[in-house]
Coordinates of C-alpha atoms in Angstrom, one line a residue:
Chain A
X349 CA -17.5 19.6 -14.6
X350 CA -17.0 19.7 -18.7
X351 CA -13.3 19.9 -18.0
X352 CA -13.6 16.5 -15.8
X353 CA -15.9 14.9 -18.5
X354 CA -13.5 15.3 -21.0
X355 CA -10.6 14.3 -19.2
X356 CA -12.2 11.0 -18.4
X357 CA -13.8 10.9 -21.9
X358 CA -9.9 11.3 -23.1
X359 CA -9.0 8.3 -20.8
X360 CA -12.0 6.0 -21.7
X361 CA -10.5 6.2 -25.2
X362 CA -7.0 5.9 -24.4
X363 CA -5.5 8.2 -26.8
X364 CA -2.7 10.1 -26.4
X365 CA -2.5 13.9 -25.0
X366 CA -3.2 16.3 -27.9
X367 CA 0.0 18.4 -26.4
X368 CA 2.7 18.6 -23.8
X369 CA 1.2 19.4 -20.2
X370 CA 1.3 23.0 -19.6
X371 CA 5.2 24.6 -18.4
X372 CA 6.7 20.9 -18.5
X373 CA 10.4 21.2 -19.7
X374 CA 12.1 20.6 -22.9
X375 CA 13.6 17.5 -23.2
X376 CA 17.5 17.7 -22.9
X377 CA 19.6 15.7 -25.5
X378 CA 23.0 15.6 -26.5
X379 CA 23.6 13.6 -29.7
X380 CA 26.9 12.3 -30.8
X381 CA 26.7 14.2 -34.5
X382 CA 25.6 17.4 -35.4
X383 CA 23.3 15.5 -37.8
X384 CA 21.9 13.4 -35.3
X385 CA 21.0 16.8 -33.6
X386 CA 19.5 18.6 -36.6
X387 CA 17.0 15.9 -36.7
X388 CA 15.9 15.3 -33.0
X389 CA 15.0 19.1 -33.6
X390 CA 13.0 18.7 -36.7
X391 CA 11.0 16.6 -34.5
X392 CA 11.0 18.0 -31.1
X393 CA 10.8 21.6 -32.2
X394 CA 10.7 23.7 -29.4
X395 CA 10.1 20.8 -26.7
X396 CA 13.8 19.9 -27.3
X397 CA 17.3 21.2 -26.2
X398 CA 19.7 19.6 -28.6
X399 CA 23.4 20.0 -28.3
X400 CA 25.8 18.0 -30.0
X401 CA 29.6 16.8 -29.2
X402 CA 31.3 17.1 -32.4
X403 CA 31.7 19.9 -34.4
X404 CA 30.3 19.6 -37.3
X405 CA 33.4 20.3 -39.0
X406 CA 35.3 18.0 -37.3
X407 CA 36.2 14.1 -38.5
X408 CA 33.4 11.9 -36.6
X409 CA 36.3 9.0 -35.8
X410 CA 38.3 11.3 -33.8
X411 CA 36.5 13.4 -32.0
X412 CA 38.3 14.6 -28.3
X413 CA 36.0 12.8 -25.6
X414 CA 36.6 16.2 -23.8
X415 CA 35.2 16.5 -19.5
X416 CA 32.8 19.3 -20.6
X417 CA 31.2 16.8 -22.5
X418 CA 30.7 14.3 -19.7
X419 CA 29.1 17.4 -17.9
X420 CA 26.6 17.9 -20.7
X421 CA 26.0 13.8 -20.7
X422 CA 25.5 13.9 -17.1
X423 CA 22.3 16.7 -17.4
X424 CA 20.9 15.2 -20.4
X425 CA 17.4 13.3 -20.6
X426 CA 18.0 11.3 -23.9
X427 CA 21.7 10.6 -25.4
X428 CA 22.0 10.0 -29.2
X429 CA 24.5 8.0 -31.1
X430 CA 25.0 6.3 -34.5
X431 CA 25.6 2.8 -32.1
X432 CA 28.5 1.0 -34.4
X433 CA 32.0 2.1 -34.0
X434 CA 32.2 4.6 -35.7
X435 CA 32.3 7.4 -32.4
X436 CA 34.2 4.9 -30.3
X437 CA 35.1 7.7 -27.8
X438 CA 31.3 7.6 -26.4
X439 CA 31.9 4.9 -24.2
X440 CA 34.7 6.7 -22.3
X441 CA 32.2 10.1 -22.1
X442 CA 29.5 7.5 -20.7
X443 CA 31.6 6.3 -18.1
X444 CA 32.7 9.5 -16.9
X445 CA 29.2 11.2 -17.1
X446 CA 27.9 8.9 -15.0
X447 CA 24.0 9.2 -16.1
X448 CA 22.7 5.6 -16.3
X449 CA 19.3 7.1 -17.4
X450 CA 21.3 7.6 -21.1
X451 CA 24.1 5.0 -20.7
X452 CA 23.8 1.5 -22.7
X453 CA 20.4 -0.3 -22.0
X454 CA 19.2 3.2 -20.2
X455 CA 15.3 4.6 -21.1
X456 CA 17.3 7.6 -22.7
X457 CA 19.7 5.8 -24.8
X458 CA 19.1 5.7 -28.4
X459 CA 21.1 4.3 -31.4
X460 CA 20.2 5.4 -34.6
X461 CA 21.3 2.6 -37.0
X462 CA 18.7 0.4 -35.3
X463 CA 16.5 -1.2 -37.9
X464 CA 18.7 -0.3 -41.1
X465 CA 20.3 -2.9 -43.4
X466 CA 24.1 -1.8 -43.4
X467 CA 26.5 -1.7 -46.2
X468 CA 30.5 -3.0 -46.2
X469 CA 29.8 -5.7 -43.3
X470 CA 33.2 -7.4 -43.4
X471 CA 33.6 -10.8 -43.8
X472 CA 36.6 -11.1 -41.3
X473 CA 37.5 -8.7 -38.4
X474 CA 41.4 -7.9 -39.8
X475 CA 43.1 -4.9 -39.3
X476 CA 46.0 -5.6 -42.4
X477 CA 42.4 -4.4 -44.1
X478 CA 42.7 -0.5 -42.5
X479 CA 40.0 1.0 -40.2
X480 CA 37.6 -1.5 -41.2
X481 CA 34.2 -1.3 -39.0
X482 CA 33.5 -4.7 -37.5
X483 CA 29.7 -4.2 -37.6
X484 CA 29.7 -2.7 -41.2
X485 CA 29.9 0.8 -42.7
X486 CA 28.4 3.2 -40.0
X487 CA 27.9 6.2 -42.5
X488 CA 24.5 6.0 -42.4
X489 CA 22.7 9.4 -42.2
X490 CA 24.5 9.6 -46.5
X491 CA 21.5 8.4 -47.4
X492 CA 18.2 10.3 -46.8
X493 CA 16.4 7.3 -46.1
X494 CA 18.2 5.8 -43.9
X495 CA 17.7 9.7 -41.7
X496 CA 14.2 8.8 -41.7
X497 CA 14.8 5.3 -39.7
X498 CA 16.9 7.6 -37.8
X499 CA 14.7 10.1 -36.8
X500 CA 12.1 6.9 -36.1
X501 CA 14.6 5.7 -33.7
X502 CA 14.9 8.9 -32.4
X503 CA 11.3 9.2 -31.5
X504 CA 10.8 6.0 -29.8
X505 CA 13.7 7.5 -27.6
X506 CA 11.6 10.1 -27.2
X507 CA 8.7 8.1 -26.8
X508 CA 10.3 6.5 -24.1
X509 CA 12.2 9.6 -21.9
X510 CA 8.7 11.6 -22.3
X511 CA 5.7 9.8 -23.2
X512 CA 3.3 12.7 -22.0
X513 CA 4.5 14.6 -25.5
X514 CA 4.1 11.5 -27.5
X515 CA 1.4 13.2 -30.1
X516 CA 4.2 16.1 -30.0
X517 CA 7.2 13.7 -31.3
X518 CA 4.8 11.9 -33.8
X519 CA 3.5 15.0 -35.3
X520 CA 7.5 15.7 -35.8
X521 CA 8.2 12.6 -36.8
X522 CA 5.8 12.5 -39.7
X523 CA 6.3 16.0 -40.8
X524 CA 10.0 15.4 -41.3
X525 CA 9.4 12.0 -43.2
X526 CA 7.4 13.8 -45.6
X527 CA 9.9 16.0 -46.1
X528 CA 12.8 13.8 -47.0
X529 CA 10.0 11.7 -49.4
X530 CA 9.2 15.5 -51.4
X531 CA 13.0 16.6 -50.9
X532 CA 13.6 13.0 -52.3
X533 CA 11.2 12.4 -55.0
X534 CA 9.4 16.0 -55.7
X535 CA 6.1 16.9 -54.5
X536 CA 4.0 16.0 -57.3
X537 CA 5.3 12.1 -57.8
X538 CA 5.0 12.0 -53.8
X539 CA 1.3 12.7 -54.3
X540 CA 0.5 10.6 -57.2
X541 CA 2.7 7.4 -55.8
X542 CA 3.1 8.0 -52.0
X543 CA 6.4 8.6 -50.0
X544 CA 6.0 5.1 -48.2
X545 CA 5.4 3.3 -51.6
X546 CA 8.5 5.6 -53.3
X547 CA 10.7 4.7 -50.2
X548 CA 9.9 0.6 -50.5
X549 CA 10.5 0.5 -53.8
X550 CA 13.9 2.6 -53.7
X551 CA 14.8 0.0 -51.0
X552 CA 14.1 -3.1 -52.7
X553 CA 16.1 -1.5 -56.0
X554 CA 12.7 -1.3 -58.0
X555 CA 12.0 2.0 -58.6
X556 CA 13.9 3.1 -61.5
X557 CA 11.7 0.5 -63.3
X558 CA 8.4 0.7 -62.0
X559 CA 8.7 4.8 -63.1
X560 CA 10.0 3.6 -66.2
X561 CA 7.0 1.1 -66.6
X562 CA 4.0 2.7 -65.0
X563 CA 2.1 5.2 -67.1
X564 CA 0.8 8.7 -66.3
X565 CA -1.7 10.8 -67.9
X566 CA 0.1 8.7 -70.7
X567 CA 3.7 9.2 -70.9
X568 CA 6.1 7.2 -67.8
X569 CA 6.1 8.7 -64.5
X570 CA 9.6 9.0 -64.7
X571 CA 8.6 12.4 -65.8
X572 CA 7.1 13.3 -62.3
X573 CA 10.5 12.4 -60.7
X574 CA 11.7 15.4 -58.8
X575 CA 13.7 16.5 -56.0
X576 CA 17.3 14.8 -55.1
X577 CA 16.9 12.0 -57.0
X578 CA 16.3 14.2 -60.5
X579 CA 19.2 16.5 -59.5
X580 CA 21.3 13.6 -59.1
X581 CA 20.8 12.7 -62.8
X582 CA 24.2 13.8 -64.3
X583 CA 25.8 11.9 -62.1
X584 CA 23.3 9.1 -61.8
X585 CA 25.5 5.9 -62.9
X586 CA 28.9 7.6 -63.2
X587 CA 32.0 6.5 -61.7
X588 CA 33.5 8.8 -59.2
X589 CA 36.8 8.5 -56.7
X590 CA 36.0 9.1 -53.0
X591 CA 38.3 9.8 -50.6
X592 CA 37.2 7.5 -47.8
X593 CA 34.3 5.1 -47.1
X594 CA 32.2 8.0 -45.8
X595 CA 29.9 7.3 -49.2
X596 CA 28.3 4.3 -49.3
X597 CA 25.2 4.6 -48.4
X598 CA 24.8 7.8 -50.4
X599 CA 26.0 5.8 -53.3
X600 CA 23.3 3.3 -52.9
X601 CA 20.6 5.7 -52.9
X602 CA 21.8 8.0 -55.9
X603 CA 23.3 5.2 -57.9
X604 CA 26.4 6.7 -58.2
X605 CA 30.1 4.2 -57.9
X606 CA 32.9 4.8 -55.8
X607 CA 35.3 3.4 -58.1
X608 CA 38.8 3.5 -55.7
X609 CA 39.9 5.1 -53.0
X610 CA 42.4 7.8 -52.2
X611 CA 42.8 5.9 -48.7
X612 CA 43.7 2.2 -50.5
X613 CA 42.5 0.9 -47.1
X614 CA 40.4 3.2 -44.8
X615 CA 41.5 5.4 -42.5
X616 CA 44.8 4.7 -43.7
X617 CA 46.7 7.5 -45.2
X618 CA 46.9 7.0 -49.0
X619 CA 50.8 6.0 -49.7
X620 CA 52.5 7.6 -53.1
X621 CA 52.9 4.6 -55.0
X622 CA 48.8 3.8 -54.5
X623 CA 48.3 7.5 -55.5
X624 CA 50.4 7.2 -58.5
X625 CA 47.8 4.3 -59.6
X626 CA 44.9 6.2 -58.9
X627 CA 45.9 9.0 -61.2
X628 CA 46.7 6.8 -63.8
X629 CA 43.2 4.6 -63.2
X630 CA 41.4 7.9 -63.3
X631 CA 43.4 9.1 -66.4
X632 CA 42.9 6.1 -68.6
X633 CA 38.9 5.0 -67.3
X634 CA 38.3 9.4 -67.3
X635 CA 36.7 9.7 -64.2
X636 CA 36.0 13.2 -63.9
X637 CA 35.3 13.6 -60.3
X638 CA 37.2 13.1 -56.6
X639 CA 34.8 13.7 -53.8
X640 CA 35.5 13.6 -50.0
X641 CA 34.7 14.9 -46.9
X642 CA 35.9 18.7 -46.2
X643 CA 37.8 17.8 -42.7
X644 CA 40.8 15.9 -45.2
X645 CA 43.1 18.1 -46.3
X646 CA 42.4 20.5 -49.2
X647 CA 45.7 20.4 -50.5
X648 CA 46.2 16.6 -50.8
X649 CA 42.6 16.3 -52.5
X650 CA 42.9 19.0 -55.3
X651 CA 46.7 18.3 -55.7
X652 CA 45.3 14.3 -56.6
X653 CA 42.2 15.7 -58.6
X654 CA 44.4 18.2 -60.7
X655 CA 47.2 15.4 -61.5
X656 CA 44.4 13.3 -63.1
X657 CA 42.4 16.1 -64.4
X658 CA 39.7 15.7 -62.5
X659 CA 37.5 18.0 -60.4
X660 CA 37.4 18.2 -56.3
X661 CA 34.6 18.2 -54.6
X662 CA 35.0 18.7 -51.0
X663 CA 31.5 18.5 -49.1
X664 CA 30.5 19.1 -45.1
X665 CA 28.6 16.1 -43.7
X666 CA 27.5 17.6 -41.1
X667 CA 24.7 21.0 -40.5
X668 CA 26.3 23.5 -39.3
X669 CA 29.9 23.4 -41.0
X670 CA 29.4 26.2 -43.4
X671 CA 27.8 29.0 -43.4
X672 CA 24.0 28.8 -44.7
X673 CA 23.9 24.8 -44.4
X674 CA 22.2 24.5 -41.5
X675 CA 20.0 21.8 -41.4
X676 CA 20.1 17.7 -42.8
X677 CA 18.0 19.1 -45.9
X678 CA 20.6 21.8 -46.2
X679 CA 23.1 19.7 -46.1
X680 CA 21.9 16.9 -48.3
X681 CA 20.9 19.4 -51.3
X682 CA 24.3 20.5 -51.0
X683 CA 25.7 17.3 -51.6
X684 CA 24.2 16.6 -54.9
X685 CA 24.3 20.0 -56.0
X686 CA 28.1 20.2 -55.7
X687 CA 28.3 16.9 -57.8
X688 CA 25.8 17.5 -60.4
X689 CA 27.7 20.6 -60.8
X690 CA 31.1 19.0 -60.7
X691 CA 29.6 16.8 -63.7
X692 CA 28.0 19.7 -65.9
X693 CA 31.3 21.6 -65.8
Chain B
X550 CA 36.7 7.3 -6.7
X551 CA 35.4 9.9 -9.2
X552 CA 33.1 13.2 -9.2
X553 CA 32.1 15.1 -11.9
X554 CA 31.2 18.7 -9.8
X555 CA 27.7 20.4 -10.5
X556 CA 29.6 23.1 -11.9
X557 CA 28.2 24.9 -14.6
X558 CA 29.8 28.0 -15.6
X559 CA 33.4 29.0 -16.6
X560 CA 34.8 25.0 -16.9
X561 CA 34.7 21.4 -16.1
X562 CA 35.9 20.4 -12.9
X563 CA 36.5 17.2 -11.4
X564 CA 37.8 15.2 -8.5
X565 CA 39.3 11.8 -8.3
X566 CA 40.0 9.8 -4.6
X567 CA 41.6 6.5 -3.8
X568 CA 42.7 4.4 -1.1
X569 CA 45.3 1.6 -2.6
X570 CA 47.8 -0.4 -1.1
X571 CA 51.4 1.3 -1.2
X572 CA 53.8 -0.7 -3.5
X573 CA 55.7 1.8 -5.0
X574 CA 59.2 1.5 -4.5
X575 CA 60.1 4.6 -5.5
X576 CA 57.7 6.3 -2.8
X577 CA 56.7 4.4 -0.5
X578 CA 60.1 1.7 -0.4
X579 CA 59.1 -1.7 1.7
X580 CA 56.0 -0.1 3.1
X581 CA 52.7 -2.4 2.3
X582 CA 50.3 0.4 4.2
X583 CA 47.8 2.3 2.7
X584 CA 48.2 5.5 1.1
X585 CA 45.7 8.1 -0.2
X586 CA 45.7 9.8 -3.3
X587 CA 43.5 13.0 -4.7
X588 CA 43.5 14.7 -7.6
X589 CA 41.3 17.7 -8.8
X590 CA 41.0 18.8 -12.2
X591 CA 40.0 21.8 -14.4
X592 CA 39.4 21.8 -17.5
X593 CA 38.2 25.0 -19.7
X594 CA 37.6 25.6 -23.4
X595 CA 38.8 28.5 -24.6
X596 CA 37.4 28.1 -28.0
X597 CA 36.2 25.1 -30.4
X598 CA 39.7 24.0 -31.0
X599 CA 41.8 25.1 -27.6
X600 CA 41.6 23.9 -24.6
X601 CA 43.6 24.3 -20.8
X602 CA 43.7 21.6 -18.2
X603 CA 44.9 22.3 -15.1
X604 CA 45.4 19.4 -12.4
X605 CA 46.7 19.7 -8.6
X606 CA 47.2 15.9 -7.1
X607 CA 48.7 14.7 -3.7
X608 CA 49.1 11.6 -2.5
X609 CA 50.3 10.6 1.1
X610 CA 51.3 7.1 2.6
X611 CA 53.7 5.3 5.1
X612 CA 57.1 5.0 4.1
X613 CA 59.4 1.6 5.0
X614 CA 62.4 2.4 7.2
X615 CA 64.2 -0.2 5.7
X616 CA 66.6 2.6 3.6
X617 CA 65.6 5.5 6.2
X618 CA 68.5 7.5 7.7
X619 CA 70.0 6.0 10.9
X620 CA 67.7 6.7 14.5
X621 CA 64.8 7.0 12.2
X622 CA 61.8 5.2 13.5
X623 CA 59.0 5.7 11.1
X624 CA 59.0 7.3 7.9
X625 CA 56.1 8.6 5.4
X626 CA 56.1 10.0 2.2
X627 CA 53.8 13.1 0.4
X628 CA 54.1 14.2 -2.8
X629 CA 52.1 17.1 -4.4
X630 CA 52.0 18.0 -7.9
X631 CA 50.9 20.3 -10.5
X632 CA 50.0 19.6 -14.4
X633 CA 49.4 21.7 -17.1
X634 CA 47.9 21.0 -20.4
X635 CA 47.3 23.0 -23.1
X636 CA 45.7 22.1 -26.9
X637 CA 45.1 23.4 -29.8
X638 CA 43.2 21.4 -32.4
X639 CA 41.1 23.1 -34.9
X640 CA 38.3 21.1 -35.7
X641 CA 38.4 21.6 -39.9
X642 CA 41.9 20.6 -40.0
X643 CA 42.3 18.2 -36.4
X644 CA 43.4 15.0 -38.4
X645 CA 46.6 17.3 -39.3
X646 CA 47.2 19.8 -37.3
X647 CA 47.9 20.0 -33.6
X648 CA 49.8 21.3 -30.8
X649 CA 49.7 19.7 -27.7
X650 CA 51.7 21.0 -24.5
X651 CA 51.9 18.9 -21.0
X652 CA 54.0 19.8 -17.9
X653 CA 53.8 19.3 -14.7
X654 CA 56.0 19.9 -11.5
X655 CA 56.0 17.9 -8.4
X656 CA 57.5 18.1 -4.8
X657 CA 58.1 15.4 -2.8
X658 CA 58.4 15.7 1.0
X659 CA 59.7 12.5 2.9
X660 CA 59.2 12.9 6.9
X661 CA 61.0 11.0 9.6
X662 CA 60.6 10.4 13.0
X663 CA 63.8 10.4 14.8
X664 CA 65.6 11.8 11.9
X665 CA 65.7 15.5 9.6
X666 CA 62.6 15.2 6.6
X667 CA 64.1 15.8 2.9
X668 CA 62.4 17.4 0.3
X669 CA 62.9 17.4 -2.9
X670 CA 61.5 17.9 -6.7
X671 CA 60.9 17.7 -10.2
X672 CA 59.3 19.2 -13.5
X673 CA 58.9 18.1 -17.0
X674 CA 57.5 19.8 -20.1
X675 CA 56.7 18.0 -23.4
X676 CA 55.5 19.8 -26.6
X677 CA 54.5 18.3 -30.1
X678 CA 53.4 20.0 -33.2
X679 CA 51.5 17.0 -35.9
X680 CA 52.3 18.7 -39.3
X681 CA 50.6 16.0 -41.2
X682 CA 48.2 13.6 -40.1
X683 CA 51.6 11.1 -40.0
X684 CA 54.4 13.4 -38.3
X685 CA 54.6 15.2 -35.4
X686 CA 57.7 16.7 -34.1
X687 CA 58.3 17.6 -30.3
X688 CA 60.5 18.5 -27.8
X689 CA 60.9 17.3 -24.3
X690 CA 62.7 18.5 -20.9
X691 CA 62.9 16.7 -17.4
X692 CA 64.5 17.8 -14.4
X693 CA 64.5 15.9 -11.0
X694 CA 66.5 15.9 -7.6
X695 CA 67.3 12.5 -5.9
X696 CA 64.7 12.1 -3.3
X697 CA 67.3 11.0 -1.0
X698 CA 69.9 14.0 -1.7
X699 CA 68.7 16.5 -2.6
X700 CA 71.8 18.0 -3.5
X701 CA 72.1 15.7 -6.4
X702 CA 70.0 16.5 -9.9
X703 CA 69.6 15.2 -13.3
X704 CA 68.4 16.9 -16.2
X705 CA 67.3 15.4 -19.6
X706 CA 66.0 17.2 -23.0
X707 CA 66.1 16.6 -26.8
X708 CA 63.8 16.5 -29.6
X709 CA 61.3 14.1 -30.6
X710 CA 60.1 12.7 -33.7
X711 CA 56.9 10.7 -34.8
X712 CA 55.7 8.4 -37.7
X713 CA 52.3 7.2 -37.2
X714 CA 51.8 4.4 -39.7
X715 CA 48.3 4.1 -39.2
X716 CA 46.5 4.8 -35.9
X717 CA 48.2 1.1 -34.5
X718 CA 51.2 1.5 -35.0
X719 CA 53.6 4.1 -33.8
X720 CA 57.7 4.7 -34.5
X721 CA 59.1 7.2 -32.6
X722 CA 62.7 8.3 -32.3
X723 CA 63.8 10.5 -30.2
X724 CA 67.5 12.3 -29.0
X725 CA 67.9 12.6 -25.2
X726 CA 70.8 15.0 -23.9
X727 CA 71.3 13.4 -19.8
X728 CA 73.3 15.9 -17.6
X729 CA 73.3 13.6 -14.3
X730 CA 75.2 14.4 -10.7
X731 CA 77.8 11.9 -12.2
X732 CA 77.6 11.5 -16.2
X733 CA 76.7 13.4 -19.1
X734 CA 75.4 11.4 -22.6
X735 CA 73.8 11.7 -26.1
X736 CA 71.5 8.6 -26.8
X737 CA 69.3 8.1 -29.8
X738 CA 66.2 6.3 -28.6
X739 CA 63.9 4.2 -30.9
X740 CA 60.6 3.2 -30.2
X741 CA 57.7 1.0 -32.3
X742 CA 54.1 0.9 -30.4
X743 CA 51.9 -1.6 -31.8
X744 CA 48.3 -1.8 -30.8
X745 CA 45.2 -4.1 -31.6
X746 CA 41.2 -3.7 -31.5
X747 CA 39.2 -1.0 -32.6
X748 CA 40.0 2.8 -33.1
X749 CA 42.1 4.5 -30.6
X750 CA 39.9 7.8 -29.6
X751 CA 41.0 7.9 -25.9
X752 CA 43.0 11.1 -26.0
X753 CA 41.0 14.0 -26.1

């Protein structure tokens, strides 16, 4: 009888379930990245099985659309992709998985760039430019706020494939948001400012001077600033050469500038005559520092970086590609350790 | 028509079936029946950056009589076949080094009524090595018997060589060495691929 009362009294106010109902199964999703994958398991916890297609050491344009794949697609409850081009061998895995529950337009398909304002959206569609992305850069998870939209998307997939576990994925969802906000900006400015007040002013380019301009216990709260975004003050402003386009967003976010390019045009291998000019662009503005991806070549980087003098700094962008990175916070700290290093050598 | 088998241990396995209308010369000469084609495929990973395919296909249709031998009143054709692919791709180092081996072997079994069947077949290997993400360098071999005599063969191997400009555009050059039933050459073959739209990821 109290067991009834409740249940209607539950109803009546239209709230969600406090849990998942007893012995229901996790929810099965494949995403695209291994990044994509570390997050839908911040959130789902234990109530997801996450796999992911590419190896997280592996180049994200190029990955092999292999049949094992399509099996895993075919099984799964909830698919995850970025949604540009950037893996432009999903389609073909989609076709030959055969799952319309996670194809385009299915309840289970989710595409993480949804909502975000994207960087390097080309004013014309031509190929003389290199592997340009028609819909704009689709490097998106480089920048820790943008993994928060993603993991928002993420649970309205969720959401959507298992809405009996809704208070499950929002509990995840905001646990992980206030991560990335005290990973981003410390704990202690977090608690004095906010993560969502921090986060709308980082987007709208303001923060820098509202710290600058907003007293504490009488001195700038610029002092509070901790986390990524104080690590990242060696580098904060400097010029840098990347090797592809993989930075952008990671640029915006940590105000650091790509001056050039080892690829001239992306995805295009660099040619000797362009590398020549780099050298002797990094030589004569000193730019210290060549970053890039760790699936390019090892040689070719440090080969370019010791010709100019400057120091390489190869990264994983994915969890999972080194030993002891194992997660999106992993692999973010990593990130701006490396080049605040690179800088204080 | 195409099913993905509930499989779920060891490997991937597949099977493709279709009906089409024959108009392949080659196989099926003036015939305009139907012929059926199925194909069932394997595929197992032996480790994040090798895999093995292994395919077995037949297909099986009418045959026109039009070039059949003399008293023949009907003819059909079926040809089975065998592929084989092995790759090796390590994840860390995939946009530069690869080694990709395909080969495959078919026979071919051409039936008559009113006259003797023929058999015959063929096999091909092709294996390429990318060194840098630009160059790859291969080798390739083909051997086949005239579906129609038997007795006569033709062989053809050489190496192959690679320049991928970007991933659009493709010069290749390669050195065939033909040993036929009644010539024997050296050609150097040239060949530019160019291709438009968005990334090419369709191999796997």
């Amino acid at each position: 009888m109290t067991i009834r009362m409740i249940a209607v009294l539950g109803l009546m106010a239209g709230g969600p379930p406090a849990g998942p109902p007893p012995g229901a199964a996790p929810v099965r999703v494949v995403a695209t990245l291994p990044v994509y994958a570390s997050i839908a398991s911040a959130i789902g916890g234990s109530e997801v099985a996450v796999t992911s297609i590419a190896d997280a050491r592996e180049d994200a344009h190029f990955v092999r659309p292999k049949p094992s794949f399509a099996a895993d697609i075919r099984r799964a409850d909830m698919f995850i992709t970025t949604g540009l081009d950037l893996e432009l061998w999903v389609p073909a895995l989609l076709d030959r998985a055969g799952n319309k529950n996670v194809s385009e337009g299915g309840v289970g398909y989710v595409t993480t760039y949804t909502g975000m304002k994207l960087l390097d959206v080309p004013t014309s569609t031509d190929r003389a430019a290199g592997d340009i992305h028609i819909y704009g850069n689709p490097h998106v998870f480089t920048d820790p706020l943008n993994a928060i939209i993603v993991a928002r998307n993420i649970t309205t997939g969720l959401k959507k494939v298992a809405p009996d576990r809704a208070a499950v994925w929002d509990r995840g969802l905001a646990a992980f948001t206030d991560q990335i906000y005290r990973r981003l900006y410390g704990d202690r400015l977090v608690e004095i400012v906010g993560g969502d007040a921090l986060a709308n002013l980082s987007r709208s380019g303001k923060l820098t001077s509202f710290l600058a301009q907003t007293p504490y216990e009488g001195k700038p709260l610029t002092g509070q600033l901790g986390g990524w975004l104080a690590a990242a003050e060696p580098f904060r402003g400097k010029n840098i050469i990347c090797y592809h386009k993989n930075w952008a967003y990671f640029e915006d976010r940590f105000q650091v500038h790509c001056a050039d390019y080892v690829e001239a045009k992306p995805g295009i291998p660099p040619t000797p005559g362009h590398v020549a000019k780099l050298i002797d662009m990094m030589k004569t503005q000193n730019i210290r520092v060549m970053i890039a991806a760790d699936y390019f070549g090892r040689d070719k980087v440090e080969t370019v970086a010791e010709r100019a003098g400057a120091k390489a700094v190869m990264m994983s962008l994915q969890p999972g590609g080194v030993p002891g990175i194992n997660t999106y916070f992993d692999v973010v700290d990593r990130w701006v350790k490396n080049l605040a290093a690179a800088f204080n050598e | 028509m195409h099913w993905l088998l509930p499989i779920h241990s060891g490997g991937t396995y597949e099977v493709w079936g279709e009906a089409t209308r024959s108009s392949n010369d080659a196989l099926f000469g003036s015939s305009n029946g139907v012929s059926l084609l199925g194909h069932v495929n394997g595929f197992w990973e032996l480790s994040s950056a090798t895999y093995v395919e292994l395919g077995l296909s037949g297909v099986s249709g009418s045959r026109g009589i039009d070039s059949a031998p003399l008293g023949a009143t009907a003819a059909g054709d079926r040809l089975f076949g065998a592929d084989l692919t092995i790759d090796w791709r390590p994840p860390a180092r995939g946009t530069y080094q690869q080694f990709t081996l395909h080969s495959g072997a078919m026979v071919n079994r051409r039936t008559y009524t009113g006259a003797e069947d023929v058999s015959a077949w063929g096999a091909f290997a092709n294996a390429e090595y990318r060194f840098t993400t630009r160059w790859i360098a291969g080798a390739r071999y083909e051997y086949t018997e005239n579906p129609d005599e038997p007795d006569q063969h033709a062989w053809l191997a050489g190496p192959t060589l690679t320049w991928w400009q970007s991933e659009y555009v493709r010069l290749r050059t390669e050195y065939q060495f033909y040993r036929g039933p009644s010539e024997r050459f050296g050609q150097l073959v040239f060949q530019a691929t160019f291709a438009m739209g968005p990334h090419k990821h369709e191999n796997y």
